[in-house]
Amino acid sequence: MNLYRPTNSSILSFVRLCFQRYLSTDVAIANKRPETSFTKSENENYKVSSLILNRNPRTLEWQNLQYRTTGWPLQYPPKDYIHKALLERTGRHLISRIEHTSGVTCLTVTTREYAIRKHLGTTQDRTSAYWLGVILGQRALECGITRIYFHHSGNRRYEKSERLKKFYIGLCDSGIEFEDNKKQFQLTKDDIDGVNYDEQFKDVRYQPPQIQFPPDLYHEKLHYLQLGLQNKIKKGVES
Amino acid sequence: MVSLQHWSILCRLVGSSVKINQNFIRHARVIPIPDPMPYTTAIWRKRYPYRHRGQFEVHHDETYTKDMELKTLAERKKEYNPNPLNVKSVNIGVPHIPINEKLRKEEHKKRIAHYTAQRERADLKKQHYDGTLQLPLDEVRQDFVNSSIARLTVHTIAEHYNIYQDLFKHGYFIPQIMLNIVYPYQNDEVTPVFSGNRLYAKDASKKPFVEFTSPNETDLFTLVFTNLDGHLQQDDSEVLHWFVGNIPGSQIDKGETLCSYLPPFPPNGTGWHRCVFVLYKQNEKINFTEKYQQLPGESVSLEKRTFRTSEFFDKMHNYLRPIGLSFFQCHWDSSVKDVFHHVLKMKEPHYEFDFEARHLPPQEFSVEYKPFNWYLDQYRDRKDVNEEVIKHYLEVTCPFNGYPKISKYLVAVPNEKWFPDWYKYERVRYHKRQGKWAMMPF
C-alpha cells in the first residue's frame, strides 16, 4: 500500500513563522496578524486527509521503496531487477521487449512492423538488432520506463553474440539509463529511531479479519510438552 | 546384549548370590519421553509393527488429526470475503470498424513486393554488414503512430499502470484515435505527452495543445483530464482538471469548456501521479448539466472537482464511448507550491512515506554488544525523539542568543574536553545530520 502521512513539521513551520516575525524591525507589523488571501478562498475549510493513497503501482519502484526480489544471489538469471530488455529470435524476425519482474511484458518492438521493416534489408541482422534497441529505448522513455537492468553480466552467450551486443549499444544510444543494483538501496524504514506507539498496531485504513491460524494450537501443545506438563493437554487446553 | 531369560538362568546357575539392580536393565523398563513431533511420530508408532518390542512405547492413544480438520484455502477465502466479485473486465470501447478488404489486400501486396525488392539490394546488404545503415527515425515514428500497433502498445502500457481498473472498474478499451498532446515550454519548444511520460509539474502549468484526426468532421467528442492519484481526501476518486464537451471535429477551441484548466498539484512526498487524458466519442450533442451533473466551470474548490470516471460512465454510457487515451506522470515541483498558494489558495501539505511498523523484539533490561544509547532510542516514542530535535533547533536559532558560531568542518575539529566514545559518535551523527538529526532544516 502506498500510504503517505504528514510530517511533524507543523511545529517547525510555526517556529519558522515566529523567527521571521521577530526578525522584522517594525514591531507593530509583527504584532499585527498579516492579511492573507487564505481567508477568502473556496478551499479554506477543506481538510486534507492525514493519509493519502497513491494507487499508481509503479511509484514505489522509481522511489526505491518497493520490495525487490532479493534472495536469489546464487541463481542465474538474476531476479533482482524491475525492468529488463530481452531480444528474441523467431523464424524470420527479431522480437525485442521490455519485461517486468512479475513477468508482464510492457513493450514489444519487432521487425514485423512495417514502419521498421520498410528500411531494412534483412530482419535478423546485427544492425537491425541495433536499430531495434534504439527504437525500443525511445519508446520506453515515452512510456515512463527510464531504467533498465542489464542481466547478461558474466554470460558467455552475450560475449559470443555480436547481435546482442549491438542491441545493447542501441539501447545506450537511445538515451535510456542502466540501473546498478548495488547503488539502489531499498528503504524499509525512515531515518528517525523510535516507535510511534499511537499508531503502531492501528491501521486506520485496512483491517484484516481476526482469524486464528491453526498452528497456534500446535505451538501451545508443544510448549506444554516441553515443560513436562502433559496433564494440561487432557484437561482443557484444546478446545 | 544379554536377554532377561539368559540373565536369570545365569543367576540361578551362579546361586542367586548376585543382586541384580533392575534399574540398570534398560529394556525392562519403559522410558517415557515427551513427543516433540506429535503428528508424525505418533502415527508412525501406532502403525509400526514392532512397537511393542521397543523401549519407547506410546503412552497416549490420541493421534494428531487436527490437520484434517483444518480449513481448505477456499473455505478460508470465503471467511475473509463471503461475497467476492468475480467479474471479468469488458471492452467498453467503440465497436471496431473493419477496413475495406480490397484496400487492405492491395496494401499488403505492395508491402510484400517492397520487402522482396529490399532483400535483393546489394547496397543495403553492404550497409547491414558494415553497420552504416541509417533509419529515418521521424518517418519510423510517423508510420508507427498511424499503425494499429501503436494503439496496442498504449493499451499494454495502460494495463501495466493499472489505469483501466482505476478509471472504469470492470472495463477496458483499446484506443483507436491517437492523441497528440503537447505542452508549450519556451519559445518554440514543447513538451509532448505520450503514454506514461515523466514530466515536471512545471511543464503542465499551462493549457496544452491537443490534436487528433477524427474520421468524420461531424463527430462530436469530449476530452476529460483527471489525476487518478491526487485526491487529498478520498482514495477511490480522481481530481478533475479539465473537461471539454461537444468538440466538433478536432477543434478543441470550439468545444464547451465545462471545467477550466487547473494545473496538476501532486503534493510533496506523495510520489508519481498519473494524469490521464481520455477522449470520448459522442453519438449526439449532450447537455451535461441535465444528464450528468453540474460541472465546476471556473471554480477551484477541490470538493466540486472530485470526479469518478466509473460513475460518469455508468450514467453516460448510452451517449459516450471512450476512444482515445494518453497519460503522463508528474511529481512535486516548486511550481506546485505556487499552484497551492495562488490558484487553490490553501496551505500546501507535505507528506512522507508511511513505512510499516518496525519489527522490534521485546525490550530487554540488559543487552550485550550493542550501544546502550542506540538500543534505548529504538524503543523511545517517536514524539519524544522529535521533541528533542526541535528543542535543540529552537535553542540554536533563539534570537536572544545571537547568531550561532558554526565553524565549517565540525567533524574535523577536536573536542574541547574528554567525552566517552558513545557521546563522540552521537556528536558526529549530529554534525552529519544523520538519523533523527536529518529533521533539522539546516
XYZ file of C-alpha atoms in Angstrom:
681
model
C 0.000 0.000 0.000
C 1.401 3.358 -0.922
C 0.450 5.417 2.118
C 1.753 8.833 2.877
C 1.298 10.807 6.096
C 2.133 14.383 7.055
C 5.465 15.158 8.677
C 5.774 16.526 12.165
C 6.795 19.771 10.568
C 3.811 21.691 11.869
C 5.908 22.633 14.873
C 8.840 23.572 12.671
C 6.698 25.690 10.368
C 5.298 27.505 13.387
C 8.850 28.047 14.543
C 9.871 29.447 11.169
C 6.960 31.912 11.245
C 7.913 33.116 14.718
C 11.511 33.582 13.668
C 10.551 35.663 10.657
C 8.272 37.841 12.700
C 10.936 38.537 15.276
C 13.394 39.446 12.560
C 11.212 42.268 11.248
C 12.211 45.704 12.575
C 8.715 47.070 12.870
C 7.228 45.501 15.984
C 3.778 46.810 15.123
C 3.793 44.843 11.887
C 4.982 41.786 13.728
C 2.159 42.022 16.231
C -0.499 42.629 13.604
C -1.903 39.500 12.007
C -0.838 39.541 8.343
C -3.676 39.620 5.876
C -3.518 36.698 3.523
C -5.820 35.615 0.779
C -6.336 32.282 2.505
C -9.414 33.583 4.303
C -11.310 34.388 1.126
C -10.890 31.182 -0.823
C -13.124 28.296 -1.710
C -10.742 25.832 -0.096
C -10.425 27.495 3.298
C -12.451 24.814 5.060
C -11.040 21.946 3.063
C -9.426 19.455 5.413
C -6.700 17.429 3.862
C -6.566 13.795 4.947
C -3.692 12.645 7.084
C -3.146 9.547 4.969
C -3.018 9.725 1.193
C -3.096 6.655 -1.005
C -1.209 6.711 -4.267
C -2.706 3.988 -6.430
C -0.007 4.135 -9.055
C 1.588 0.665 -8.937
C 4.869 1.993 -10.298
C 5.663 4.872 -7.916
C 7.382 2.793 -5.297
C 9.663 1.199 -7.860
C 11.029 4.532 -9.002
C 11.432 5.788 -5.437
C 13.331 2.697 -4.229
C 10.618 1.896 -1.725
C 9.253 -1.236 -3.351
C 10.466 -4.566 -2.038
C 12.725 -6.146 -4.607
C 13.037 -9.850 -5.340
C 16.251 -10.282 -3.412
C 17.242 -13.631 -2.060
C 18.421 -15.478 -5.137
C 22.003 -14.272 -5.378
C 23.388 -17.617 -6.499
C 20.763 -18.231 -9.157
C 21.093 -17.323 -12.788
C 19.398 -15.449 -14.465
C 19.236 -12.847 -11.683
C 15.861 -11.792 -10.352
C 16.746 -8.567 -8.549
C 15.509 -6.120 -11.158
C 12.481 -4.080 -12.094
C 12.602 -3.878 -15.895
C 14.862 -5.757 -18.255
C 15.233 -5.823 -22.015
C 15.112 -9.059 -23.976
C 15.966 -9.884 -27.552
C 14.415 -12.993 -29.015
C 14.579 -14.556 -32.379
C 11.763 -16.241 -34.273
C 11.995 -17.921 -37.645
C 12.340 -14.780 -39.700
C 12.112 -11.882 -37.284
C 13.591 -10.392 -34.159
C 11.440 -9.506 -31.174
C 12.698 -7.110 -28.539
C 10.670 -6.430 -25.442
C 10.822 -4.945 -22.006
C 9.731 -7.218 -19.193
C 8.850 -6.544 -15.589
C 9.837 -8.822 -12.685
C 6.291 -10.062 -12.446
C 6.602 -11.492 -15.952
C 4.426 -8.920 -17.682
C 5.734 -7.559 -20.961
C 5.333 -3.814 -21.037
C 6.551 -3.104 -24.551
C 7.311 -5.058 -27.699
C 9.131 -3.872 -30.787
C 9.523 -6.319 -33.653
C 10.877 -6.259 -37.147
C 7.431 -7.341 -38.315
C 6.259 -3.728 -38.088
C 6.034 -2.034 -41.441
C 7.486 1.155 -40.037
C 10.801 -0.572 -39.299
C 10.888 -3.314 -41.883
C 10.424 -0.793 -44.667
C 14.005 0.386 -44.280
C 15.681 -2.942 -43.551
C 17.223 -5.390 -45.979
C 17.450 -8.340 -43.598
C 15.493 -8.730 -40.390
C 17.815 -10.936 -38.332
C 20.963 -8.944 -38.739
C 23.008 -7.279 -36.048
C 22.317 -3.799 -37.436
C 18.591 -4.462 -37.360
C 19.109 -5.519 -33.721
C 20.908 -2.216 -33.143
C 18.004 -0.227 -34.562
C 15.534 -2.273 -32.573
C 17.474 -1.282 -29.469
C 17.363 2.389 -30.430
C 13.634 2.337 -31.096
C 12.844 0.250 -28.012
C 14.755 2.685 -25.819
C 12.912 5.648 -27.327
C 9.505 4.094 -26.862
C 10.368 3.002 -23.332
C 11.239 6.580 -22.430
C 7.921 7.661 -23.891
C 6.208 5.105 -21.676
C 7.909 6.207 -18.472
C 10.419 3.353 -18.198
C 13.686 5.162 -17.658
C 15.839 2.435 -16.127
C 16.693 -0.988 -17.445
C 18.647 -3.798 -15.883
C 21.491 -5.430 -17.739
C 21.079 -9.113 -16.971
C 23.835 -10.529 -19.127
C 26.832 -9.874 -16.897
C 29.041 -12.902 -16.935
C 27.036 -14.612 -19.657
C 29.050 -16.331 -22.356
C 26.133 -16.227 -24.754
C 26.308 -12.475 -24.576
C 30.056 -12.423 -25.089
C 29.785 -14.552 -28.219
C 26.808 -12.873 -29.775
C 27.520 -9.739 -31.745
C 23.824 -9.195 -32.248
C 23.103 -8.915 -28.521
C 25.989 -6.541 -28.049
C 24.711 -4.279 -30.817
C 21.245 -4.413 -29.275
C 22.619 -3.040 -26.016
C 24.702 -0.433 -27.848
C 21.464 0.671 -29.481
C 19.776 0.933 -26.080
C 22.664 3.042 -24.808
C 22.420 5.327 -27.848
C 18.717 5.865 -27.311
C 19.424 7.577 -24.003
C 17.917 5.138 -21.521
C 19.625 4.542 -18.156
C 21.009 1.266 -16.936
C 20.443 0.578 -13.274
C 23.090 -0.570 -10.862
C 21.651 -2.873 -8.230
C 24.383 -2.156 -5.751
C 23.511 1.516 -5.717
C 19.771 1.009 -5.411
C 19.174 0.867 -1.702
C 15.783 -0.306 -0.637
C 14.341 1.929 2.038
C 12.461 -0.158 4.557
C 12.347 2.359 7.394
C 12.895 6.038 7.905
C 15.961 7.595 9.467
C 14.454 8.556 12.776
C 14.807 5.995 15.553
C 11.866 5.290 17.746
C 8.441 3.741 17.617
C 5.156 5.516 17.049
C 3.227 3.798 19.833
C -0.031 5.540 18.980
C -0.295 4.151 15.501
C 1.777 1.025 15.718
C -0.990 -1.535 15.775
C -3.716 0.624 14.398
C -4.081 0.726 10.662
C -6.794 3.248 10.002
C -7.408 2.072 6.503
C -7.038 -1.659 6.397
C -8.429 -4.047 8.992
C -7.798 -7.687 8.234
C -10.202 -10.241 9.706
C -9.308 -11.713 13.072
C -8.826 -15.328 12.081
C -6.600 -17.558 14.126
C -4.162 -19.501 12.121
C -4.264 -23.199 13.008
C -0.647 -23.634 14.159
C -1.467 -21.631 17.310
C -2.821 -24.753 18.945
C 0.126 -26.818 17.862
C 2.620 -24.413 19.315
C 0.732 -24.310 22.597
C 0.763 -28.042 22.862
C 4.428 -28.205 22.123
C 5.219 -25.691 24.809
C 3.399 -27.650 27.467
C 5.002 -30.879 26.423
C 8.439 -29.397 26.610
C 7.823 -28.177 30.099
C 6.626 -31.597 31.184
C 3.032 -30.524 31.801
C 1.421 -33.320 29.858
C -1.640 -33.380 32.063
C -2.666 -29.951 30.905
C -3.425 -31.279 27.456
C -6.022 -33.689 28.710
C -7.687 -31.105 30.904
C -8.758 -28.415 28.604
C -6.175 -26.619 26.514
C -7.548 -27.999 23.284
C -10.960 -26.567 22.529
C 23.081 -57.906 24.564
C 22.071 -60.398 27.250
C 18.342 -61.059 27.481
C 16.469 -61.303 30.752
C 15.970 -65.019 30.437
C 19.642 -65.702 29.982
C 20.447 -63.434 32.905
C 18.007 -65.199 35.205
C 19.385 -68.566 34.115
C 22.887 -67.311 34.830
C 21.786 -66.130 38.269
C 20.266 -69.467 39.071
C 23.419 -71.158 37.911
C 25.540 -68.842 39.973
C 23.439 -69.421 43.022
C 21.470 -66.202 43.241
C 24.141 -64.564 45.295
C 24.415 -61.689 42.836
C 21.932 -58.921 43.370
C 20.629 -57.516 40.144
C 19.780 -53.894 40.052
C 16.695 -53.716 37.903
C 17.290 -50.064 37.198
C 20.242 -50.830 35.021
C 18.377 -53.184 32.776
C 17.167 -50.824 30.207
C 14.818 -52.990 28.264
C 12.845 -53.992 31.280
C 11.570 -50.542 31.959
C 9.638 -48.235 29.697
C 11.128 -44.764 29.468
C 8.587 -42.047 28.865
C 9.811 -39.199 26.728
C 7.946 -36.138 25.543
C 6.796 -36.306 22.000
C 8.231 -33.380 20.058
C 6.517 -34.248 16.800
C 3.119 -35.498 17.802
C 1.774 -35.909 14.317
C 4.360 -37.912 12.516
C 5.898 -39.927 15.319
C 2.583 -40.826 16.945
C 1.010 -42.016 13.745
C 4.157 -43.871 12.803
C 4.410 -45.570 16.136
C 0.815 -46.646 16.075
C 1.370 -48.332 12.803
C 4.893 -49.540 13.341
C 4.544 -53.331 13.673
C 7.344 -53.819 16.203
C 6.440 -51.084 18.585
C 5.618 -53.433 21.399
C 9.176 -54.676 21.455
C 10.925 -51.321 21.574
C 11.949 -49.173 24.517
C 9.920 -46.196 23.538
C 6.316 -47.068 23.876
C 3.488 -44.766 23.083
C 1.685 -43.611 26.176
C -1.209 -41.677 24.752
C -3.722 -43.147 22.385
C -4.585 -39.956 20.702
C -3.208 -39.114 17.285
C -2.867 -35.689 15.838
C -5.701 -35.418 13.388
C -6.258 -31.732 13.756
C -4.729 -31.148 10.376
C -7.630 -32.972 8.786
C -9.960 -30.531 10.445
C -8.103 -27.523 9.088
C -9.941 -25.376 6.638
C -9.105 -25.505 2.997
C -7.903 -22.449 1.178
C -11.286 -21.975 -0.438
C -13.053 -22.006 2.924
C -10.624 -19.527 4.394
C -11.046 -17.229 1.402
C -14.779 -17.369 1.872
C -14.464 -16.451 5.525
C -12.335 -13.497 4.583
C -14.630 -12.285 1.807
C -18.019 -14.011 1.759
C -19.265 -12.280 -1.401
C -16.375 -11.920 -3.765
C -16.824 -10.193 -7.043
C -15.797 -12.423 -9.934
C -16.150 -10.101 -12.842
C -14.115 -10.153 -15.992
C -13.417 -6.803 -17.494
C -15.418 -5.890 -20.564
C -14.424 -3.995 -23.677
C -16.311 -0.730 -23.425
C -14.708 0.968 -26.385
C -16.118 1.960 -29.713
C -17.008 -1.055 -31.883
C -14.272 -1.838 -34.338
C -14.888 -0.625 -37.874
C -13.433 -3.103 -40.353
C -11.222 -1.704 -43.080
C -12.084 -2.174 -46.716
C -10.822 -5.673 -47.530
C -9.798 -4.818 -51.073
C -7.692 -1.879 -49.997
C -6.061 -3.874 -47.277
C -5.075 -6.678 -49.637
C -3.661 -4.249 -52.162
C -1.639 -2.528 -49.497
C -0.386 -5.873 -48.269
C 0.714 -6.910 -51.751
C 2.612 -3.675 -52.209
C 4.404 -4.162 -48.961
C 5.406 -7.727 -49.769
C 6.747 -6.566 -53.129
C 8.739 -3.863 -51.363
C 10.226 -6.370 -48.941
C 11.338 -8.683 -51.761
C 12.929 -5.752 -53.539
C 14.778 -4.747 -50.375
C 16.120 -8.243 -49.905
C 17.749 -8.191 -53.328
C 19.500 -4.889 -52.944
C 23.252 -5.344 -52.678
C 23.976 -1.865 -51.323
C 21.607 -2.439 -48.418
C 23.316 -5.704 -47.601
C 26.648 -3.905 -47.539
C 25.251 -1.296 -45.193
C 23.922 -4.022 -42.921
C 27.299 -5.726 -42.892
C 29.286 -2.541 -42.275
C 26.841 -1.160 -39.757
C 26.366 2.077 -41.702
C 22.625 1.708 -42.176
C 20.688 4.762 -41.062
C 16.970 4.715 -40.338
C 14.992 7.962 -40.584
C 13.542 7.854 -37.091
C 10.988 10.617 -37.702
C 9.472 8.671 -40.546
C 9.532 5.489 -38.484
C 7.697 7.276 -35.693
C 5.115 8.697 -38.049
C 4.381 5.325 -39.591
C 4.223 3.753 -36.156
C 1.706 6.310 -34.910
C -0.565 5.639 -37.900
C -0.448 1.867 -37.402
C -2.590 -0.327 -35.184
C 0.460 -1.452 -33.198
C 0.698 1.955 -31.515
C -2.807 1.526 -30.124
C -1.938 -1.872 -28.732
C 1.233 -0.563 -27.091
C -0.766 2.195 -25.396
C -3.210 -0.473 -24.237
C -0.498 -2.707 -22.753
C 1.198 0.180 -21.012
C -2.093 1.379 -19.573
C -2.705 -2.116 -18.210
C 0.766 -2.111 -16.721
C -0.016 1.148 -14.929
C -3.428 -0.188 -13.836
C -5.267 2.709 -15.445
C -8.308 0.869 -16.707
C -9.087 -0.539 -13.282
C -8.790 2.844 -11.635
C -10.839 4.645 -14.269
C -13.510 2.090 -15.117
C -13.617 -0.628 -12.509
C -14.593 -3.513 -14.758
C -13.941 -2.198 -18.224
C -11.139 -1.612 -20.660
C -10.865 -0.261 -24.166
C -8.349 -0.292 -26.962
C -7.777 3.307 -28.042
C -8.483 3.895 -31.703
C -7.558 7.530 -32.033
C -4.039 8.629 -31.125
C -3.912 11.917 -29.251
C -1.109 14.329 -29.986
C -0.921 16.411 -26.813
C 1.789 18.986 -26.406
C 2.546 21.469 -23.617
C 4.185 24.755 -24.581
C 7.558 25.289 -22.963
C 9.702 28.147 -24.161
C 9.856 29.944 -27.475
C 9.040 27.180 -29.935
C 9.923 24.237 -27.722
C 7.252 21.898 -26.483
C 6.966 19.001 -24.064
C 4.918 16.191 -25.556
C 2.666 13.789 -23.707
C 2.857 10.138 -24.731
C 1.746 7.103 -22.760
C 3.342 7.287 -19.357
C 5.790 10.145 -19.821
C 7.665 11.624 -16.875
C 7.136 15.341 -16.733
C 7.909 18.126 -14.336
C 4.741 19.620 -12.872
C 6.054 22.976 -14.058
C 5.658 21.901 -17.674
C 1.976 21.179 -17.180
C 1.075 24.522 -15.648
C -0.393 25.891 -18.885
C -3.096 24.524 -21.113
C -1.849 22.024 -23.678
C -2.488 21.916 -27.420
C -4.485 18.822 -28.317
C -4.617 17.400 -31.826
C -6.264 14.319 -33.195
C -7.748 13.216 -36.501
C -11.428 12.391 -36.453
C -12.735 10.074 -39.192
C -15.799 12.289 -39.795
C -15.952 16.024 -39.429
C -19.458 15.886 -37.980
C -18.473 13.726 -34.998
C -18.566 15.175 -31.504
C -16.022 14.364 -28.804
C -15.378 15.089 -25.137
C -11.986 15.375 -23.521
C -11.567 14.703 -19.813
C -8.285 15.295 -17.984
C -8.062 13.808 -14.487
C -5.442 12.988 -11.871
C -6.025 9.452 -10.654
C -3.823 9.638 -7.562
C -4.025 13.202 -6.374
C -7.226 13.369 -4.377
C -6.461 14.705 -0.930
C -9.421 13.205 0.954
C -10.746 10.086 -0.734
C -8.867 7.062 -2.002
C -11.052 5.946 -4.859
C -11.890 9.219 -6.585
C -9.992 11.434 -9.001
C -9.419 15.137 -9.367
C -10.929 16.743 -12.443
C -8.512 19.186 -14.063
C -10.131 19.863 -17.445
C -13.421 18.998 -19.100
C -14.272 19.983 -22.666
C -17.516 18.710 -24.186
C -19.149 18.676 -27.613
C -15.950 19.188 -29.569
C -16.758 19.301 -33.289
C -14.202 17.523 -35.446
C -10.799 18.132 -33.929
C -11.035 21.742 -32.834
C -10.867 21.924 -29.086
C -11.404 25.687 -29.057
C -14.936 25.276 -30.350
C -15.994 22.883 -27.625
C -17.594 23.959 -24.349
C -15.119 24.034 -21.503
C -17.287 22.902 -18.651
C -14.322 22.836 -16.333
C -11.449 25.261 -16.717
C -7.880 24.021 -16.847
C -6.239 23.509 -13.458
C -2.569 22.512 -13.426
C -1.765 19.273 -11.606
C -0.651 19.611 -7.967
C 0.966 16.445 -6.661
C 1.843 17.213 -3.029
C 5.399 16.878 -1.797
C 6.365 13.365 -0.841
C 3.473 11.536 -2.471
C 5.433 10.127 -5.403
C 4.454 9.992 -9.071
C 0.860 10.760 -10.015
C -0.783 9.568 -13.203
C -2.597 12.319 -15.090
C -4.831 10.890 -17.800
C -6.449 12.380 -20.916
C -9.463 10.346 -22.072
C -11.250 11.142 -25.311
C -14.861 10.017 -25.639
C -16.890 9.824 -28.809
C -20.422 11.125 -28.582
C -23.488 9.956 -30.517
C -25.189 13.332 -30.355
C -24.925 16.685 -28.699
C -25.150 16.242 -24.922
C -26.259 18.645 -22.229
C -24.041 17.544 -19.396
C -25.769 19.557 -16.688
C -29.019 17.710 -17.470
C -27.755 14.230 -17.909
C -24.800 14.056 -15.551
C -24.443 16.903 -13.052
C -23.449 20.499 -12.712
C -19.748 20.505 -13.504
C -17.471 23.107 -11.891
C -16.875 25.792 -14.504
C -14.338 28.251 -13.205
C -14.390 27.185 -9.570
C -11.258 25.925 -7.933
C -12.796 24.195 -4.913
C -11.476 20.680 -4.547
C -14.799 19.359 -3.303
C -16.502 20.236 -6.554
C -13.603 18.848 -8.531
C -13.892 15.312 -7.178
C -14.670 13.060 -10.069
C -15.241 9.366 -10.583
C -14.952 8.115 -14.120
C -16.771 4.893 -13.253
C -19.840 6.835 -12.073
C -19.622 9.210 -15.018
C -19.553 6.314 -17.433
C -22.323 4.438 -15.638
C -24.667 7.333 -16.270
C -23.468 8.313 -19.728
C -22.604 5.020 -21.358
C -25.505 5.330 -23.773
C -24.180 8.599 -25.166
C -20.408 8.234 -24.878
C -17.735 5.675 -25.595
C -14.010 6.040 -24.878
C -11.894 6.158 -27.978
C -8.588 7.795 -27.074
C -6.111 7.644 -24.213
C -2.937 9.445 -23.276
C -1.298 9.938 -19.900
C 1.792 11.232 -18.177
C 3.341 11.081 -14.742
C 4.384 14.024 -12.610
C 5.666 14.587 -9.114
C 6.185 17.525 -6.784
C 7.957 20.586 -8.011
C 8.495 24.090 -6.691
C 5.746 25.256 -9.064
C 3.214 23.102 -7.208
C 3.709 25.396 -4.215
C 2.588 28.352 -6.334
C -0.445 26.397 -7.508
C -1.473 25.721 -3.916
C -0.896 29.284 -2.747
C -2.086 31.377 -5.679
C -4.557 29.198 -7.571
C -6.129 26.943 -4.948
C -5.445 29.429 -2.156
C -4.789 26.915 0.566
C -1.852 25.741 2.600
C 0.480 23.313 0.959
C 0.567 19.884 2.600
C 3.811 17.988 2.972
C 3.800 14.213 3.113
C 6.267 11.465 3.748
C 6.079 7.777 3.145
C 4.319 5.802 5.850
C 6.622 2.889 6.446
C 5.400 -0.289 8.085
C 5.775 -0.575 11.818
C 9.298 -1.530 12.761
C 9.714 -5.082 13.899
C 11.434 -4.856 17.233
C 11.885 -7.742 19.640
C 10.631 -7.135 23.169
C 12.897 -4.823 25.053
C 15.335 -6.433 27.437
C 16.803 -4.862 30.516
C 20.451 -5.527 29.672
C 21.786 -6.215 26.229
C 25.299 -7.202 25.271
C 27.390 -5.963 22.351
C 25.062 -3.124 21.485
C 25.488 0.580 22.214
C 23.100 1.364 25.025
C 22.066 4.767 23.690
C 21.179 3.322 20.287
C 19.292 0.435 21.848
C 17.254 2.679 24.115
C 16.476 5.051 21.264
C 14.924 2.210 19.311
C 12.185 1.869 21.903
C 11.550 5.512 22.630
C 8.351 7.105 21.478
C 8.801 8.911 18.185
C 7.328 12.084 19.584
C 9.954 12.333 22.323
C 12.724 11.936 19.759
C 11.258 14.696 17.604
C 10.752 16.923 20.626
C 14.426 16.658 21.487
C 15.449 17.726 17.991
C 13.001 20.622 17.891
C 14.072 21.910 21.290
C 17.690 21.874 20.197
C 16.774 23.676 16.987
C 14.925 26.355 18.955
C 17.934 26.814 21.219
C 20.262 27.199 18.248
C 18.002 29.692 16.481
C 16.906 31.640 19.554
C 17.154 35.307 18.527
C 18.209 36.401 22.011
C 21.380 34.291 21.827
C 22.768 35.990 18.744
C 23.906 34.362 15.576
C 25.303 30.886 16.271
C 29.011 30.375 15.609
C 29.197 27.440 13.250
C 32.652 26.531 12.036
C 32.925 24.893 8.679
C 34.460 21.471 9.284
C 32.923 20.462 12.558
C 33.797 16.777 12.295
C 37.494 17.581 11.905
C 37.619 19.900 14.915
C 38.853 18.083 18.042
C 36.578 18.036 21.074
C 37.213 20.612 23.745
C 37.411 18.027 26.530
C 37.284 14.290 27.017
C 33.969 12.618 26.122
C 33.077 8.930 26.202
C 33.069 7.162 22.878
C 29.304 6.847 22.558
C 28.973 10.594 23.030
C 31.583 11.270 20.364
C 29.758 9.096 17.855
C 26.499 10.854 18.629
C 28.131 14.234 18.036
C 29.447 13.059 14.666
C 25.954 11.937 13.708
C 24.664 15.337 14.752
C 27.227 17.167 12.662
C 26.453 14.992 9.644
C 22.698 15.314 10.259
C 22.144 11.559 10.259
C 19.290 9.682 11.848
C 16.946 11.845 13.861
C 19.070 14.938 13.157
C 18.091 14.792 9.484
C 14.934 16.566 10.570
C 16.873 19.784 11.212
C 16.173 22.179 8.375
C 19.848 23.149 8.066
